[in-house]
CSV table of N, CA and C in Angstrom, one decimal:
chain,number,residue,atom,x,y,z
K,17,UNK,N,-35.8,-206.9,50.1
K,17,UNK,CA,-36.6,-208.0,49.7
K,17,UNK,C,-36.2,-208.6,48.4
K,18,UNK,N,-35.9,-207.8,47.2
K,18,UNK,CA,-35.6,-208.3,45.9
K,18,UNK,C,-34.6,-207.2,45.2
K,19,UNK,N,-33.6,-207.4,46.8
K,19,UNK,CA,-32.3,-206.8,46.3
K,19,UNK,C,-31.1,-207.0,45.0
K,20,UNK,N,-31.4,-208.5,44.7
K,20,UNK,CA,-31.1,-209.3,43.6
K,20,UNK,C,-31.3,-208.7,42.3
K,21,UNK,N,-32.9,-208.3,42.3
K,21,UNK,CA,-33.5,-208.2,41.3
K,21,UNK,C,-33.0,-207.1,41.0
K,22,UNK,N,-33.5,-206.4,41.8
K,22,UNK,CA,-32.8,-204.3,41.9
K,22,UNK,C,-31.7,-204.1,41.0
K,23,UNK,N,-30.7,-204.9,41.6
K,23,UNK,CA,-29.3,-204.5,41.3
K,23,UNK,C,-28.6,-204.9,40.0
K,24,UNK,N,-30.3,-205.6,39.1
K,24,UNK,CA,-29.8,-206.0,37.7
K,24,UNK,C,-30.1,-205.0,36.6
K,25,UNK,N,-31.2,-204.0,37.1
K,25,UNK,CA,-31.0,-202.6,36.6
K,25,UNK,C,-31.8,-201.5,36.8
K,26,UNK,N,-31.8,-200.1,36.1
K,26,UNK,CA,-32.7,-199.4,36.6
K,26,UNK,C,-34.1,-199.1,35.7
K,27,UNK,N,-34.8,-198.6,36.0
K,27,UNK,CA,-35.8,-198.6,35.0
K,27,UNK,C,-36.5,-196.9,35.3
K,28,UNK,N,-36.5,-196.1,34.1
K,28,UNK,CA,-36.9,-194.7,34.2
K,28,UNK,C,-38.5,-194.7,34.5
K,29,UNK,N,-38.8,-194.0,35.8
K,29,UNK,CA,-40.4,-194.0,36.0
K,29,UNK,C,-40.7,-193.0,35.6
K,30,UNK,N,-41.8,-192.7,34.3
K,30,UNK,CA,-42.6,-191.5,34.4
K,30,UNK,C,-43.3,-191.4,35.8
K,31,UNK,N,-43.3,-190.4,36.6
K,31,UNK,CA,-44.3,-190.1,37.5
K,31,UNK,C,-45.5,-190.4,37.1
K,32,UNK,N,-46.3,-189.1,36.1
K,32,UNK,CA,-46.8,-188.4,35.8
K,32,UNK,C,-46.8,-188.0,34.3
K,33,UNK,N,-48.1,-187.9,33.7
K,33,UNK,CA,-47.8,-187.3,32.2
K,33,UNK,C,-47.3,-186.2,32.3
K,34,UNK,N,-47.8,-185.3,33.3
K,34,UNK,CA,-47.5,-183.9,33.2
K,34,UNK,C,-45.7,-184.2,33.9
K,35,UNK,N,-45.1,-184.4,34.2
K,35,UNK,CA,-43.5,-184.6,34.3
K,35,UNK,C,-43.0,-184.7,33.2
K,36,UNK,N,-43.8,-185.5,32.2
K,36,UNK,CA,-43.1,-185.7,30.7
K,36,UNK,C,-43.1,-184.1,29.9
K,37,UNK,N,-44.5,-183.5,30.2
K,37,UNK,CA,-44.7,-182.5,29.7
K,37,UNK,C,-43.9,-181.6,30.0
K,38,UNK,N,-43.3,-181.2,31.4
K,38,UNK,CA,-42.6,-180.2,32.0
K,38,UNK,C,-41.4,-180.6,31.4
K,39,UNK,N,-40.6,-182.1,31.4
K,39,UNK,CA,-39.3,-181.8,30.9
K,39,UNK,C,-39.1,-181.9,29.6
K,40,UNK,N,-40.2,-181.8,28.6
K,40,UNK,CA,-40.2,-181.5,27.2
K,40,UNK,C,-40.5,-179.7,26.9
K,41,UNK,N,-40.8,-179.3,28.3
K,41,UNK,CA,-41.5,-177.9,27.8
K,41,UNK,C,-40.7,-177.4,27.4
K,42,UNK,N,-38.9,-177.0,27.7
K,42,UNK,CA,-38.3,-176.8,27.4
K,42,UNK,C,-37.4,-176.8,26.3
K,43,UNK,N,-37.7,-177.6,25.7
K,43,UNK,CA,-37.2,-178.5,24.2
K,43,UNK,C,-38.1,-177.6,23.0
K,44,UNK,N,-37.3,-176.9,22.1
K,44,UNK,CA,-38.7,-176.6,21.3
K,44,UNK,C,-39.3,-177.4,20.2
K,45,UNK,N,-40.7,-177.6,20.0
K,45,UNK,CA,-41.3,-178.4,19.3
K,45,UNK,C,-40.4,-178.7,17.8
K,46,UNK,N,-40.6,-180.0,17.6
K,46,UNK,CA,-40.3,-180.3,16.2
K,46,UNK,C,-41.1,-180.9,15.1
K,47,UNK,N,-41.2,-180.9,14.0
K,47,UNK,CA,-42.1,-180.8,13.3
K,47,UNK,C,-41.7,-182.0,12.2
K,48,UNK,N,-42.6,-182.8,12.3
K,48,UNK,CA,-42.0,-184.5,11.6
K,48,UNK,C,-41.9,-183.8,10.1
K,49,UNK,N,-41.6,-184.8,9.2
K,49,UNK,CA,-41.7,-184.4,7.7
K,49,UNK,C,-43.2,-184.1,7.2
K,50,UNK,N,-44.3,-184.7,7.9
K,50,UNK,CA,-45.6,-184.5,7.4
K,50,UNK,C,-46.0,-182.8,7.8
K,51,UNK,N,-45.1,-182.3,8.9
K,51,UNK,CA,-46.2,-181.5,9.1
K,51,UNK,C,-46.9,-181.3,10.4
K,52,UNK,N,-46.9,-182.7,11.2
K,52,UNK,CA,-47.1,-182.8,12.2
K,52,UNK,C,-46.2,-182.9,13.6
K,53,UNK,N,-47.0,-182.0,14.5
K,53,UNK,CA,-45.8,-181.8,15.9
K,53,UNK,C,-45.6,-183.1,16.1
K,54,UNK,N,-44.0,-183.2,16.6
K,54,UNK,CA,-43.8,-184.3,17.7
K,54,UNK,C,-43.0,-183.4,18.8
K,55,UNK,N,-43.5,-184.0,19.8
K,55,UNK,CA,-42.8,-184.2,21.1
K,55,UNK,C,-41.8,-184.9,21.5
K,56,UNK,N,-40.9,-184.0,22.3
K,56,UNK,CA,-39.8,-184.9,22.8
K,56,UNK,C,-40.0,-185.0,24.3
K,57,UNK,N,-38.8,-185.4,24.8
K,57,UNK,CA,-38.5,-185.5,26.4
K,57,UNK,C,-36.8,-185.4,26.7
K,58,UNK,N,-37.0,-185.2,27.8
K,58,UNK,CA,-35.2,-185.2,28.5
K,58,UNK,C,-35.5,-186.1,30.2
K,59,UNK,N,-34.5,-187.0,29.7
K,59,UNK,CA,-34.6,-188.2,31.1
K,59,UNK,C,-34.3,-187.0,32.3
K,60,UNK,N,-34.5,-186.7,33.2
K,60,UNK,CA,-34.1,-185.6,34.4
K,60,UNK,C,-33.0,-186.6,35.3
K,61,UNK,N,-33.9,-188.0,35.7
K,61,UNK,CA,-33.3,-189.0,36.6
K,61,UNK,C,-34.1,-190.2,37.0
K,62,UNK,N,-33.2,-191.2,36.6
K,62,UNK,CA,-33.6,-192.3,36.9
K,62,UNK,C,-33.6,-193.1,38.2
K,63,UNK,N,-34.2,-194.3,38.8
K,63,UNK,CA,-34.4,-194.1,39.6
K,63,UNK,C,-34.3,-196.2,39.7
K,64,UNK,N,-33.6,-196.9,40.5
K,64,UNK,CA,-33.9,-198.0,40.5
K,64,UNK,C,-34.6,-198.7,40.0
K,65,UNK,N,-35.3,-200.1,40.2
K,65,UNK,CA,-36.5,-200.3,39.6
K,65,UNK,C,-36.6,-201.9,40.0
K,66,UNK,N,-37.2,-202.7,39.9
K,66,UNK,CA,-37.2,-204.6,40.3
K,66,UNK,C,-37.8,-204.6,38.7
K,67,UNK,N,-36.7,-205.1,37.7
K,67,UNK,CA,-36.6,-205.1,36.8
K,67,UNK,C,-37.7,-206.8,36.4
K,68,UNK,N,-37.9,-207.5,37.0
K,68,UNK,CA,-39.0,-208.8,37.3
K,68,UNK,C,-40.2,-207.7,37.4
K,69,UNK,N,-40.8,-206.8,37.8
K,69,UNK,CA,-42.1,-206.4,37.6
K,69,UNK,C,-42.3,-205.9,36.5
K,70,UNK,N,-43.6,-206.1,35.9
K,70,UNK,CA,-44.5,-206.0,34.7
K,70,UNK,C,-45.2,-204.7,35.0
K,71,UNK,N,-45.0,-203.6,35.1
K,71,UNK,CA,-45.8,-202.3,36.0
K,71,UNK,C,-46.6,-202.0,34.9
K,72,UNK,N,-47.9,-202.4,35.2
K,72,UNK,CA,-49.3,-201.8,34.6
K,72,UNK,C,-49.9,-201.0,35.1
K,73,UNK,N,-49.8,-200.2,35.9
K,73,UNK,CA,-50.3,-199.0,37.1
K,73,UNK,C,-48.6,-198.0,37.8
K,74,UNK,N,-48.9,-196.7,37.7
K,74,UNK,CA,-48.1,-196.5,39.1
K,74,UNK,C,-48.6,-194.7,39.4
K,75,UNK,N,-48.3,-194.7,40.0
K,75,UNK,CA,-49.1,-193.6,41.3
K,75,UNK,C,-48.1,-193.2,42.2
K,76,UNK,N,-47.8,-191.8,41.9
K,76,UNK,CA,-46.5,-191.2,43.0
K,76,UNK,C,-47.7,-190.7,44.2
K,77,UNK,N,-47.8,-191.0,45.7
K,77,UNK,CA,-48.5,-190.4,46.6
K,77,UNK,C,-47.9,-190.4,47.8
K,78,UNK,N,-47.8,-189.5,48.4
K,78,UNK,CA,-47.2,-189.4,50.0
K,78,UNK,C,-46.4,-190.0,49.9
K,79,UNK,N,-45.1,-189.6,49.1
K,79,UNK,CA,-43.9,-190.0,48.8
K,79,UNK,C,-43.1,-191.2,48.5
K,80,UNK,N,-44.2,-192.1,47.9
K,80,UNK,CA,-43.9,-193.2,47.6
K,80,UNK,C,-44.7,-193.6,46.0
K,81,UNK,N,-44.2,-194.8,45.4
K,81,UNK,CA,-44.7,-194.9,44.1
K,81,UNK,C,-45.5,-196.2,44.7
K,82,UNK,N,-47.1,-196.7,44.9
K,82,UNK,CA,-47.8,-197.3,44.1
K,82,UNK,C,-47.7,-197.7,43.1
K,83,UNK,N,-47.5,-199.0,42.7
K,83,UNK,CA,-47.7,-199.9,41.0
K,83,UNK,C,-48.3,-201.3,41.2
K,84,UNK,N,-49.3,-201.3,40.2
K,84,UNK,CA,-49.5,-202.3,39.8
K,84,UNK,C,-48.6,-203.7,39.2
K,85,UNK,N,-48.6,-204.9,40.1
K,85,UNK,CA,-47.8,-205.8,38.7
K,85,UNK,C,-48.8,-206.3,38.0
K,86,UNK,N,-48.7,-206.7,36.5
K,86,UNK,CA,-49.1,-207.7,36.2
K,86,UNK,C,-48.7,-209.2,35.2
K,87,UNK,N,-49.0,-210.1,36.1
K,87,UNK,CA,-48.4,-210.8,35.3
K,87,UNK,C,-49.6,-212.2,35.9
K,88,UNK,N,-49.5,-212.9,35.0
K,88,UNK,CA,-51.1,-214.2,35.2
K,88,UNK,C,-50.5,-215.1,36.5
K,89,UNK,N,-51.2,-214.9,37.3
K,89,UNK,CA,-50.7,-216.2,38.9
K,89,UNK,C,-50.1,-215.0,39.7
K,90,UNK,N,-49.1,-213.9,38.9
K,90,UNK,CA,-47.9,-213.3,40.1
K,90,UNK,C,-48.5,-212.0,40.3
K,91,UNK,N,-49.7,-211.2,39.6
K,91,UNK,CA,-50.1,-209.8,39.9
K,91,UNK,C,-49.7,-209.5,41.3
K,92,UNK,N,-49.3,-208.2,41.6
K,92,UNK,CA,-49.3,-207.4,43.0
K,92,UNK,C,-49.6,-206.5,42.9
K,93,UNK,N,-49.9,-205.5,43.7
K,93,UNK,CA,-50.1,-204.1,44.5
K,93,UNK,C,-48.8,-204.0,45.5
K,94,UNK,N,-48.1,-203.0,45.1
K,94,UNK,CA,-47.1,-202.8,45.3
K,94,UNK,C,-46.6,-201.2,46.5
K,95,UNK,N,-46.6,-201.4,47.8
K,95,UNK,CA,-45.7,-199.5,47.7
K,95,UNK,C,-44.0,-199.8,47.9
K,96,UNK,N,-43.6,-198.5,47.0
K,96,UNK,CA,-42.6,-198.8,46.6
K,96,UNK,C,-41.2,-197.5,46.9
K,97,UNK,N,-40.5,-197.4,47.8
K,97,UNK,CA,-39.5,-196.4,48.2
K,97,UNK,C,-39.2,-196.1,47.0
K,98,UNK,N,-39.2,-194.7,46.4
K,98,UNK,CA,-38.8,-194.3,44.7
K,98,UNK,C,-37.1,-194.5,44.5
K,99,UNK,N,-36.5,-194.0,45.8
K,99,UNK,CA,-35.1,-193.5,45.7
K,99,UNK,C,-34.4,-194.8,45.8
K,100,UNK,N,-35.0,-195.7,46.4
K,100,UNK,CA,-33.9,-197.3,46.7
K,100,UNK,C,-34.5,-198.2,45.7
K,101,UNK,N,-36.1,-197.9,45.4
K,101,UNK,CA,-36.7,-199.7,44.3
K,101,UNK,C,-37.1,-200.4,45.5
K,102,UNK,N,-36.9,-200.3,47.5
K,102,UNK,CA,-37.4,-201.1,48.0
K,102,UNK,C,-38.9,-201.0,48.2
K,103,UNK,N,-39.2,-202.4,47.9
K,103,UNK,CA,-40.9,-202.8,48.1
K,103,UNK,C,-41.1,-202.6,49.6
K,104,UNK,N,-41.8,-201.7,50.1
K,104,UNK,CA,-41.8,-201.8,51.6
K,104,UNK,C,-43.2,-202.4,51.5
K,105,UNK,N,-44.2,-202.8,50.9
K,105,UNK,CA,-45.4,-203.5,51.1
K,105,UNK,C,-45.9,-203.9,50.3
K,106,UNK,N,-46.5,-205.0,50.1
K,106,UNK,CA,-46.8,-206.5,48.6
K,106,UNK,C,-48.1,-206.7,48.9
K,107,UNK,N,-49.2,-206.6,48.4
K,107,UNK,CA,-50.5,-207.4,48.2
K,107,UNK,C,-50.4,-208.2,47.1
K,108,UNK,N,-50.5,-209.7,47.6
K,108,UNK,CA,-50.4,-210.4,46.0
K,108,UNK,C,-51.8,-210.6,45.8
K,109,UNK,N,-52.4,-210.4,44.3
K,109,UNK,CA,-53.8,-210.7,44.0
K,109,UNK,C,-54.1,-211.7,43.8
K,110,UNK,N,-54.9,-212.7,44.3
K,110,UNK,CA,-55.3,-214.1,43.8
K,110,UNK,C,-54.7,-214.4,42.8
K,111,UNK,N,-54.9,-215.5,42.1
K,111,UNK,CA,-53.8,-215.9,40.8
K,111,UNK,C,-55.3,-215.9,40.0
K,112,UNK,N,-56.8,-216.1,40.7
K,112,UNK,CA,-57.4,-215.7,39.4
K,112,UNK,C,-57.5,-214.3,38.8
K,113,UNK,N,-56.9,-213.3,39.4
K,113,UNK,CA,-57.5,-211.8,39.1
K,113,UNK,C,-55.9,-211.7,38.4
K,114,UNK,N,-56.0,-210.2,37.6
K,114,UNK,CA,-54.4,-210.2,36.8
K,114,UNK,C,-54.3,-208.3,36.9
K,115,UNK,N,-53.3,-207.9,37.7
K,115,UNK,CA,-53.7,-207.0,37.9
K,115,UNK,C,-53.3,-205.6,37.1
K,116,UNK,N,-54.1,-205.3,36.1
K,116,UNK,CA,-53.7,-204.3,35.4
K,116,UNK,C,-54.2,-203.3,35.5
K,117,UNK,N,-53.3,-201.5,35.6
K,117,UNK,CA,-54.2,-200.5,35.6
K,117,UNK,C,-53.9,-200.6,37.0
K,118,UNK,N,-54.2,-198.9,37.7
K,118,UNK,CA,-53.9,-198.4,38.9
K,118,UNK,C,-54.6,-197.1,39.0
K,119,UNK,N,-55.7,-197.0,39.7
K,119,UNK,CA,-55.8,-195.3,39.7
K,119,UNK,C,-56.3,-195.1,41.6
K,120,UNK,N,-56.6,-194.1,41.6
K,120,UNK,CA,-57.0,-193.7,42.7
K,120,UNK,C,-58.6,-192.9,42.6
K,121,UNK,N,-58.9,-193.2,43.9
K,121,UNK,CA,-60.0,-192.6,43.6
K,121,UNK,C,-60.5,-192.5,45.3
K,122,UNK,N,-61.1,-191.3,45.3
K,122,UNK,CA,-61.4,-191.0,46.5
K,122,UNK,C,-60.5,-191.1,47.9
K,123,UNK,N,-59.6,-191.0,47.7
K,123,UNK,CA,-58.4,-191.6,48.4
K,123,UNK,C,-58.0,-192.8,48.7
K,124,UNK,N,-58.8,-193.4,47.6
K,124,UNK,CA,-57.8,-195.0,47.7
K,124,UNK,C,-58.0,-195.7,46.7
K,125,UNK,N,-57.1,-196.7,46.3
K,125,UNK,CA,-56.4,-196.9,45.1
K,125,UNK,C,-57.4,-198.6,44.6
């Protein structure tokens, strides 16, 4: 559907915070000049992406990423094949609503 778009680049999806955390566990802590920990990360793999979406939401479930777009008029609800970037299904939101933020809850989103 927005093969065009795809193939202009990729964009690294955190899953998950806890993925950030797993691929930083590894790394040992470093300690800024104050004194205070910082955290790092290591990219594992990236993953296509429709570089035109604004992703304010995203949600890895039943093997696909949920995301939010937002953008004023063009918001969507998005599911999305992780390994290709194809959108296999689009809810566009009214152009009055703007759709920011994604969670789940009770099994639905």
């Amino acid at each position: 559907m927005m093969k065009s778009r795809l193939a202009r680049g990729a964009l690294v999806l955190a899953l998950a915070a806890g993925s950030l955390w797993l691929a930083s566990s590894s790394v040992p802590e470093l300690q800024a000049q104050n004194g205070a920990p910082v955290d790092t990360f290591r990219v594992v793999k990236a993953y296509p992406h429709d570089a035109a979406a604004y992703t304010q939401g995203l949600i890895y479930r039943e093997g696909f990423l949920f995301e939010s777009t937002g953008r004023h008029g063009q918001s969507t609800l998005r599911r999305v094949r992780l390994e290709t970037g194809e959108v296999v299904q689009e809810h566009r939101l009214d152009a009055a609503y703007f759709g920011e933020g994604l969670a789940e809850w009770n099994g639905q989103l």
